[in-house]
PDB file of C-alpha atoms in Angstrom:
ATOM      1  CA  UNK A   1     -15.236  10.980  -1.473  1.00  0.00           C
ATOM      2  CA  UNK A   2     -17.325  13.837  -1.648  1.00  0.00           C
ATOM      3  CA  UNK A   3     -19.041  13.803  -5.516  1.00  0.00           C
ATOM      4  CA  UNK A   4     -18.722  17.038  -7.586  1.00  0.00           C
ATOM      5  CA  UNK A   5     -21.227  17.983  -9.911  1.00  0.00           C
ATOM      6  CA  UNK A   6     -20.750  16.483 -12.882  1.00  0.00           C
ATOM      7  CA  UNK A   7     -14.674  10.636 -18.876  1.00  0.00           C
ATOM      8  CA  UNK A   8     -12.744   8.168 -24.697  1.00  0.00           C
ATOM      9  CA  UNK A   9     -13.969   4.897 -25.015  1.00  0.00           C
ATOM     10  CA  UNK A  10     -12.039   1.836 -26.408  1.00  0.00           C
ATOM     11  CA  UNK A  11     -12.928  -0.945 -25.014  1.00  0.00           C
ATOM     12  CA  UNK A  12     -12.807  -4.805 -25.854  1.00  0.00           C
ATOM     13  CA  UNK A  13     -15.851  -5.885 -25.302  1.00  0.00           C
ATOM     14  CA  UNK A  14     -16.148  -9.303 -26.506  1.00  0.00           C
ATOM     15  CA  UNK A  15     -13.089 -10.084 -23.819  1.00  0.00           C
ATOM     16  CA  UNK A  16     -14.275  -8.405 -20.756  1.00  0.00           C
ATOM     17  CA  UNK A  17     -17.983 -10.433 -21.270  1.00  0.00           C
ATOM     18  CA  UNK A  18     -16.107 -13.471 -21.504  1.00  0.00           C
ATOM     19  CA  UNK A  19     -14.280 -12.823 -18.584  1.00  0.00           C
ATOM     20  CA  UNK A  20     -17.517 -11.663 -16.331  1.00  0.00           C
ATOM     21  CA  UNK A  21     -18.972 -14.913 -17.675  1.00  0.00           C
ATOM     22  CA  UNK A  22     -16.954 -16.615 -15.917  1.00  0.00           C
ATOM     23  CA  UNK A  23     -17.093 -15.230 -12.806  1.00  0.00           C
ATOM     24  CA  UNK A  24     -18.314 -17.450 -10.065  1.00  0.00           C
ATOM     25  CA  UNK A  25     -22.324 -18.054  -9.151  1.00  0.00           C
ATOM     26  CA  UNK A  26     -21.300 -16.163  -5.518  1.00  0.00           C
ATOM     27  CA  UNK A  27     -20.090 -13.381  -7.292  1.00  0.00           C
ATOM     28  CA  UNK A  28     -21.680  -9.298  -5.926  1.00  0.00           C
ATOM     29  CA  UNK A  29     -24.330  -8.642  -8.211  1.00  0.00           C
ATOM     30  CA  UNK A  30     -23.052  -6.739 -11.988  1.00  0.00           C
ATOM     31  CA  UNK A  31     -22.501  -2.883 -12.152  1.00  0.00           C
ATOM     32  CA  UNK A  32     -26.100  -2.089 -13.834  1.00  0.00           C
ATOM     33  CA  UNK A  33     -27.021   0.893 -15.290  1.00  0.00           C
ATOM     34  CA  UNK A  34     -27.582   4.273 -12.814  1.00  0.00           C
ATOM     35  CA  UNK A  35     -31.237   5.479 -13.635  1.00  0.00           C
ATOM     36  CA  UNK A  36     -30.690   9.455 -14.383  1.00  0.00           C
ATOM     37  CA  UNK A  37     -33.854   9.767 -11.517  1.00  0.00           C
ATOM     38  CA  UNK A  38     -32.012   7.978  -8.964  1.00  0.00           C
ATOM     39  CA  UNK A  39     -30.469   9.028  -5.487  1.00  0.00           C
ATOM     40  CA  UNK A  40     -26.362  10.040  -6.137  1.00  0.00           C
ATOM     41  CA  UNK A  41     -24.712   8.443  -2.548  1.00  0.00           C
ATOM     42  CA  UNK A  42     -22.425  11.005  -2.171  1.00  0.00           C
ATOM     43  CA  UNK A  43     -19.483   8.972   0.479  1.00  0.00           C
ATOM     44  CA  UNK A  44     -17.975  10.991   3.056  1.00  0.00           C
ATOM     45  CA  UNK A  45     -14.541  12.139   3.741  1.00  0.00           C
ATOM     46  CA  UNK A  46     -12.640   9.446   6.482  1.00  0.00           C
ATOM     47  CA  UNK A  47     -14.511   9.397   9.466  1.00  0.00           C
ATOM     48  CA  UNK A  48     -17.996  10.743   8.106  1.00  0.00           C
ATOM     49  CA  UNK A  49     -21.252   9.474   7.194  1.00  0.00           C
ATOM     50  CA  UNK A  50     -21.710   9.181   3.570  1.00  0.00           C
ATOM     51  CA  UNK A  51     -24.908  11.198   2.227  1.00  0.00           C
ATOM     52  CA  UNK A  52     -27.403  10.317  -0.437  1.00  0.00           C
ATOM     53  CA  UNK A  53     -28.514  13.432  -2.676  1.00  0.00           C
ATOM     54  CA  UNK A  54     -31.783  13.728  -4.516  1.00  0.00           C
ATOM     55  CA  UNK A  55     -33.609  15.944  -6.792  1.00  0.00           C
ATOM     56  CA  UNK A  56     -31.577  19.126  -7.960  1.00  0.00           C
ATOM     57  CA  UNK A  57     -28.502  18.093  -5.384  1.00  0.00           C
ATOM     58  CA  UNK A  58     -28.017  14.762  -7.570  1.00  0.00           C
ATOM     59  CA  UNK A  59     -27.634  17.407 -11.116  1.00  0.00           C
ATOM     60  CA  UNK A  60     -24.786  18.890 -11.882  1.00  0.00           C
ATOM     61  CA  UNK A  61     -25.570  22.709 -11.908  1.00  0.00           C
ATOM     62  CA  UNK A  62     -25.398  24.541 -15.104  1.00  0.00           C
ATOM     63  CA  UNK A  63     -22.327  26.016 -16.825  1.00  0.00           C
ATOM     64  CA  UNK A  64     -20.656  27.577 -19.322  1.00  0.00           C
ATOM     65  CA  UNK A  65     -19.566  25.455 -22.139  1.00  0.00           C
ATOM     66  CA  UNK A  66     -16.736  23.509 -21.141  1.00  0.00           C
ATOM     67  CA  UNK A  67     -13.435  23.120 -22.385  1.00  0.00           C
ATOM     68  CA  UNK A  68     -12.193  20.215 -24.557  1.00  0.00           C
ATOM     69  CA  UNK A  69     -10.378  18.820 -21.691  1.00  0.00           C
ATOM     70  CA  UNK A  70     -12.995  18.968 -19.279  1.00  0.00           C
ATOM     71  CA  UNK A  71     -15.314  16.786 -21.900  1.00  0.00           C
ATOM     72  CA  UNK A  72     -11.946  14.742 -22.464  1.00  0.00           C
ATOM     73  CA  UNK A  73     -11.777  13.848 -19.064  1.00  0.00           C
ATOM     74  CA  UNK A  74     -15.290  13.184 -18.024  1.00  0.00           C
ATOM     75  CA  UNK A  75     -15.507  10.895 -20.851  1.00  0.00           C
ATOM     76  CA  UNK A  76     -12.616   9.354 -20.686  1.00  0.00           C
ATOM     77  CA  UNK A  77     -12.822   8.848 -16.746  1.00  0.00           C
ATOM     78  CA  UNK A  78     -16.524   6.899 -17.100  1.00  0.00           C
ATOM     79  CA  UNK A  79     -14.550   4.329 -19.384  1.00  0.00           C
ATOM     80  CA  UNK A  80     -11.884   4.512 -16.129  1.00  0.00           C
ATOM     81  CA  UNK A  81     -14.344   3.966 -13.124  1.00  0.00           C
ATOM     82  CA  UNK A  82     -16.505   1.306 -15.327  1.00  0.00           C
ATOM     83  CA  UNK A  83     -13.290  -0.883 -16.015  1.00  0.00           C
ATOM     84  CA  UNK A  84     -13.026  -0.469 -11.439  1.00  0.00           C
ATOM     85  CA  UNK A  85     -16.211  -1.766 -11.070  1.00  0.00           C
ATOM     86  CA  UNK A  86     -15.534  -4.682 -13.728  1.00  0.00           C
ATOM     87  CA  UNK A  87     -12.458  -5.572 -11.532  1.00  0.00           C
ATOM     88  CA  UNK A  88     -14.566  -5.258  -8.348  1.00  0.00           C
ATOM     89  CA  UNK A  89     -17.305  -7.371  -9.755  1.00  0.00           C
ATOM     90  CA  UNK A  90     -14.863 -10.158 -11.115  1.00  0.00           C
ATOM     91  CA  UNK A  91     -12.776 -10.453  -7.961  1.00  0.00           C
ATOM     92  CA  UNK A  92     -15.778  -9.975  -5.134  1.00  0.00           C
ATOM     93  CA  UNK A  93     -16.882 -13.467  -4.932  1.00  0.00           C
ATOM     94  CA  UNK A  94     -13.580 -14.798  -4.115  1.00  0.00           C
ATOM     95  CA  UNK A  95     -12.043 -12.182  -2.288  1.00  0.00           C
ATOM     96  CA  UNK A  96     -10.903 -13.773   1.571  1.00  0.00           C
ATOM     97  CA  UNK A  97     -10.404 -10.536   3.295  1.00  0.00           C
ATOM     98  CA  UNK A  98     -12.648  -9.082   4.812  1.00  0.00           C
ATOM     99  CA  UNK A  99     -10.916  -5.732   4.907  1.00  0.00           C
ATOM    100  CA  UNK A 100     -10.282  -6.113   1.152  1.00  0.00           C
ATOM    101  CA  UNK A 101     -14.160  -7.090   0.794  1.00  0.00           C
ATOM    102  CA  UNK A 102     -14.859  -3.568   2.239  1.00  0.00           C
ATOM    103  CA  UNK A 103     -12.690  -1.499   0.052  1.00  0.00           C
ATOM    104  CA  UNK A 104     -13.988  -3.385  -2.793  1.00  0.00           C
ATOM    105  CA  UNK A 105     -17.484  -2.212  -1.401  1.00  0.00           C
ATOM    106  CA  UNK A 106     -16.439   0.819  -0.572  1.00  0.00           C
ATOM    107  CA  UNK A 107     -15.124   1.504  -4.198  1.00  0.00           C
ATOM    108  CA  UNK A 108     -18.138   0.421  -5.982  1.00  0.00           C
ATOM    109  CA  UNK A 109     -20.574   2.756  -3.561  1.00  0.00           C
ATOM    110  CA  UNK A 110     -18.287   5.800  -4.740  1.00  0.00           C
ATOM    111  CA  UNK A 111     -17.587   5.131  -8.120  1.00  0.00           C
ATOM    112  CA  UNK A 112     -20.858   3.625  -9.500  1.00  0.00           C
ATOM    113  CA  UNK A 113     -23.028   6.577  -8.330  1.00  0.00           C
ATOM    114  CA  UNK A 114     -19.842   8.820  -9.993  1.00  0.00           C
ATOM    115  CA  UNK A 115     -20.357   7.183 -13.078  1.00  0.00           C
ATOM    116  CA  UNK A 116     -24.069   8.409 -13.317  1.00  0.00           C
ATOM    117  CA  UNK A 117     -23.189  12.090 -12.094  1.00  0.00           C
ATOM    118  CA  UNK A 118     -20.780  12.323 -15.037  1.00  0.00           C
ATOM    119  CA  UNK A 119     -22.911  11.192 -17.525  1.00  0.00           C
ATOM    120  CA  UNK A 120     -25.515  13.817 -16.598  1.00  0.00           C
ATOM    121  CA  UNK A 121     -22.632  16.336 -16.679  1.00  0.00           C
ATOM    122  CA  UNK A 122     -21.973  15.301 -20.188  1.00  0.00           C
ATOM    123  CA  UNK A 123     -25.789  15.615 -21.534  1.00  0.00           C
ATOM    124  CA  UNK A 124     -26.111  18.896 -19.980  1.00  0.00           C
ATOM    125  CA  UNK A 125     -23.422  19.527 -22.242  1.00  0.00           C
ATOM    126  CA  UNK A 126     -24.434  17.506 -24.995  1.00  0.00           C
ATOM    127  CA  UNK A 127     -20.994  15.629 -25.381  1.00  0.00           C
ATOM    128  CA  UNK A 128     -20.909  11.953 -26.186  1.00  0.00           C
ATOM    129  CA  UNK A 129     -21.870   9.587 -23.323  1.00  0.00           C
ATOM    130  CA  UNK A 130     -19.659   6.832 -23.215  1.00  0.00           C
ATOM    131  CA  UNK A 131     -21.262   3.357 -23.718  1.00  0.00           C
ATOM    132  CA  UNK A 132     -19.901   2.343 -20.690  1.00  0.00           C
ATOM    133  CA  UNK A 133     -22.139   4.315 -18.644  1.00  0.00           C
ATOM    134  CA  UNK A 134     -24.442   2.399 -18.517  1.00  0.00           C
ATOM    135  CA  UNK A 135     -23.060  -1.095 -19.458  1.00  0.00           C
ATOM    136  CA  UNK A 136     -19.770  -1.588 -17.159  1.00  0.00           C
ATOM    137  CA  UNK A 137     -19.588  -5.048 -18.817  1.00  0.00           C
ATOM    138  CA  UNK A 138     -18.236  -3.212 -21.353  1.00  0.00           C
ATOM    139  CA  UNK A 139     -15.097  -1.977 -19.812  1.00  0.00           C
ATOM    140  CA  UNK A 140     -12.445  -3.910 -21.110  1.00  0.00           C
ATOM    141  CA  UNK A 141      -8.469  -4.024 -21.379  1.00  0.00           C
ATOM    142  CA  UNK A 142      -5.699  -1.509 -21.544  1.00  0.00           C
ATOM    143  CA  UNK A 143      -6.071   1.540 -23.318  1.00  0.00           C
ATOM    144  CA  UNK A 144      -2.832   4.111 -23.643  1.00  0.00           C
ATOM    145  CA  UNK A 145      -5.016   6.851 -23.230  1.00  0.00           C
ATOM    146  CA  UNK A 146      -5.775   6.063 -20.101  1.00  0.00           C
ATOM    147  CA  UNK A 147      -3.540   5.611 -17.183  1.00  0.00           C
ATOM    148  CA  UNK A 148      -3.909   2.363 -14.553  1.00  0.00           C
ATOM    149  CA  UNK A 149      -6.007   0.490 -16.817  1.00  0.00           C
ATOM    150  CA  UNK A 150      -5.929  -3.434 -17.055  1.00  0.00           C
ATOM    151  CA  UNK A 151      -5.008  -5.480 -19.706  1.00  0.00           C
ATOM    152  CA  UNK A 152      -6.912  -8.429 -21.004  1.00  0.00           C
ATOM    153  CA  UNK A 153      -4.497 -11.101 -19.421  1.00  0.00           C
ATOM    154  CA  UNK A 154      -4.360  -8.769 -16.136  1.00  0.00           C
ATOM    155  CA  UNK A 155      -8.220  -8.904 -15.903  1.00  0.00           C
ATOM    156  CA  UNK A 156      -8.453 -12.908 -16.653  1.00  0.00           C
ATOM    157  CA  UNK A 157      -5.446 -13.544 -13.884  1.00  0.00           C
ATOM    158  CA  UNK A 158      -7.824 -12.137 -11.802  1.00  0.00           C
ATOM    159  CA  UNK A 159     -10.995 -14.223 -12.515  1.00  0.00           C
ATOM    160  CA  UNK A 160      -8.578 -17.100 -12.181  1.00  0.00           C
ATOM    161  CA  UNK A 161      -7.117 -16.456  -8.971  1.00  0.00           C
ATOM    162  CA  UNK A 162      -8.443 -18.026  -5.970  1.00  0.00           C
ATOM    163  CA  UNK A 163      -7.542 -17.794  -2.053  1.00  0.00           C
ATOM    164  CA  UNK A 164      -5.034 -14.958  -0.836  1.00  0.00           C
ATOM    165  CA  UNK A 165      -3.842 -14.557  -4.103  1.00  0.00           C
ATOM    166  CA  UNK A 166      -6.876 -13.145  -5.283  1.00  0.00           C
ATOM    167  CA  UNK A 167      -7.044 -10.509  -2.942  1.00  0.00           C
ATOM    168  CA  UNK A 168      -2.796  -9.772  -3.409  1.00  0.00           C
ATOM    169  CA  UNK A 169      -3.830  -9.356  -7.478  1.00  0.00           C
ATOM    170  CA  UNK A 170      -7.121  -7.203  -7.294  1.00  0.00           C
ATOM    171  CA  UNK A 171      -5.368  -4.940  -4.604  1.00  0.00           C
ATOM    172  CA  UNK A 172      -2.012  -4.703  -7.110  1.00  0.00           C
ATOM    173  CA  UNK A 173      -4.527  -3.809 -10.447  1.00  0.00           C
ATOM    174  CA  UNK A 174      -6.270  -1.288  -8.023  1.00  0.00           C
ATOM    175  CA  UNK A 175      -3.567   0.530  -6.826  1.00  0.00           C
ATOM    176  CA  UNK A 176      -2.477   0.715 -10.674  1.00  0.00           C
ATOM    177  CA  UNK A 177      -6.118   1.653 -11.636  1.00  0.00           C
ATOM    178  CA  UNK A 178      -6.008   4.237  -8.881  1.00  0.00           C
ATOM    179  CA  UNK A 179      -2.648   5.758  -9.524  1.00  0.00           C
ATOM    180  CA  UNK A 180      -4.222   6.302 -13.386  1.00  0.00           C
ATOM    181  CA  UNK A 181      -7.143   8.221 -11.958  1.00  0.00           C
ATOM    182  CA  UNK A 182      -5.184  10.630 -10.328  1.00  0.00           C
ATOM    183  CA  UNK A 183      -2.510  11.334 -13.020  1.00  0.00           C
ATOM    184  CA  UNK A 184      -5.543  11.816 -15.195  1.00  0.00           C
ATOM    185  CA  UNK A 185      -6.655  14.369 -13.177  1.00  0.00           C
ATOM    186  CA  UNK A 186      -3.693  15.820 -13.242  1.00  0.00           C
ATOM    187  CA  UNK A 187      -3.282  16.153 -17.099  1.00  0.00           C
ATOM    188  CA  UNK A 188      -6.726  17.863 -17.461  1.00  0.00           C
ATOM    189  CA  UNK A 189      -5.192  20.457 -14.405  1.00  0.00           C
ATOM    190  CA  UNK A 190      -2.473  21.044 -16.919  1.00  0.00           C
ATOM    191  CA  UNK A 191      -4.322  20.612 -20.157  1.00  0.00           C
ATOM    192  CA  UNK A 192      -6.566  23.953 -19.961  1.00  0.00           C
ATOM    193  CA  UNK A 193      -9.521  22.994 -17.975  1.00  0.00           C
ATOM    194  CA  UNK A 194     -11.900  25.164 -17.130  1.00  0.00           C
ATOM    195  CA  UNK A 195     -15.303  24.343 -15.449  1.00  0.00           C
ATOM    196  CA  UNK A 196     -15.197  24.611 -11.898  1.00  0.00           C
ATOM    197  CA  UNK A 197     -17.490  21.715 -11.032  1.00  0.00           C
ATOM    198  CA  UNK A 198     -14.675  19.332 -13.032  1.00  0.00           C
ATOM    199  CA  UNK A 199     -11.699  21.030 -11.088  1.00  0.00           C
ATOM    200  CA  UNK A 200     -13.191  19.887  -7.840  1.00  0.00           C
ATOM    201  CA  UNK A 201     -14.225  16.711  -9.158  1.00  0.00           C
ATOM    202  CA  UNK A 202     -10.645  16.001 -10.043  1.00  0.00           C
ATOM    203  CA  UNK A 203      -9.532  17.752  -6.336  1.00  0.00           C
ATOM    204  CA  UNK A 204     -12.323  14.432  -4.986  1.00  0.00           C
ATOM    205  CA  UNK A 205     -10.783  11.787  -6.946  1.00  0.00           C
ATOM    206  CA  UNK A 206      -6.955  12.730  -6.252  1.00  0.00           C
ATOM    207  CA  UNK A 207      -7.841  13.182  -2.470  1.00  0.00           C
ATOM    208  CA  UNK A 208      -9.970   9.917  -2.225  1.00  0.00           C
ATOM    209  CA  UNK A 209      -8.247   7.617  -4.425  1.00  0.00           C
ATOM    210  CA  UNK A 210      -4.786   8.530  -2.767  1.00  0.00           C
ATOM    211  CA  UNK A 211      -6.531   7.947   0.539  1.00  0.00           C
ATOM    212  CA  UNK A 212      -7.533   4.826  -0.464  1.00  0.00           C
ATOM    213  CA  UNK A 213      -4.009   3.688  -2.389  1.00  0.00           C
ATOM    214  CA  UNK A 214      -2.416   4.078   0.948  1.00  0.00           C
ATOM    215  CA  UNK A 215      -4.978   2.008   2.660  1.00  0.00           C
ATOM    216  CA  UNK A 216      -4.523  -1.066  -0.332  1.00  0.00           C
ATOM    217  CA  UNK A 217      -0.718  -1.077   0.358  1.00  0.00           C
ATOM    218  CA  UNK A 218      -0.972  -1.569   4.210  1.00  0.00           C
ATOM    219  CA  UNK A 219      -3.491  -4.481   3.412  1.00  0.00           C
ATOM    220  CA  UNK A 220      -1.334  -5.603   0.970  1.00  0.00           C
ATOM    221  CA  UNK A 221       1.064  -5.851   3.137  1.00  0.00           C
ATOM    222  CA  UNK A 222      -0.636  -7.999   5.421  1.00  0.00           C
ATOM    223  CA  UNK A 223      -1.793 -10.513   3.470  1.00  0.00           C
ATOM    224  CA  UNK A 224       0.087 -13.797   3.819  1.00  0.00           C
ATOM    225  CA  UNK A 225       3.179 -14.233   1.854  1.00  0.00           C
ATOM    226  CA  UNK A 226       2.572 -15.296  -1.939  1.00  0.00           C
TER     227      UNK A 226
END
């Protein structure tokens, strides 16, 4: 998904540690931090290479002030991408498909390096940067405000699944957690945003999350039967 330039945080973080506590020793490595310096991968639409952007490319470009729903959004969708990558680190480990392995992959390359491109976005505007931004472990359950997102429970029936099962549950919370992302983006269409950089950001994650929604159900679907 290509990255534009440039997400409300309530979080239960004593949970969500417990739960990535007990994730297993093969786990991927934890969602860490994205240094403000560092190269933004920018993934490519289906079919191309991804690109990695540095220097200027890898800041969002200067705006006018932007509009309460713009800020609303970008704040609110950092808490939304962090609690992705929670899932994705919980459920890597044990994943058994290799196809599901790759999405998973696939959705931390894009989301992770969108994480740090929004938070940038916010300081250039001097909004509040989400806590989450650079502490994922943070990302915890269900929170109204937000679309998709997992509960608690949802997020320990993950850590406790094991074999094809495991796969069937993270690729049902993603497809949730995806279908969030886009309404979200919707609601700031139709909730008076105004910077441009956030319109197309919002364009990005409708286009590439619905891409990748359809993709989850056909694996889904071929998973052996529960």
């Amino acid at each position: 998904m290509p990255l534009a330039p440039g997400l409300r945080v309530a979080a239960a973080v004593a949970v969500c540690c417990a739960v990535l506590t007990g994730c297993s020793e093969d786990a991927a490595p934890r969602s860490s931090a994205t240094s403000p310096d560092a190269p933004v991968l920018q993934p490519g639409r289906p079919g191309q290479d991804n690109q990695t952007l540095t220097g200027t490319r890898a800041v969002p470009s200067p705006s006018a002030k932007a509009s309460p729903a713009d800020v609303r959004f970008v704040q609110n969708m950092i808490v939304h991408h962090a609690q992705a990558l929670t899932m994705v680190d919980i459920a890597f480990g044990g994943l058994t498909d290799g196809q599901v392995r790759s999405l998973a992959s696939r959705i931390r390359a894009e989301q992770g390096p969108e994480i740090g491109y929004m938070k940038r976005w916010l300081e250039k505007q001097g909004q509040r940067v989400p806590p989450q931004a650079t502490n994922t472990r943070m990302a915890g359950g269900h929170d109204p405000s937000m679309p998709g997102m997992a509960s608690k429970q949802q997020l320990l029936t993950l850590q406790n699944a094991s074999g094809p099962a495991k796969d069937r549950t993270f690729l049902n919370l993603m497809i949730t957690h995806h279908q969030g992302a886009i309404s979200m983006a919707l609601l700031r269409d139709k909730s008076g945003g105004t910077d441009v950089d956030i319109e197309k950001l919002g364009g990005d994650i409708r286009s590439s999350q619905g891409s990748q929604i359809t993709r989850m159900e056909k694996l889904r679907a071929g998973l052996p039967a529960a």
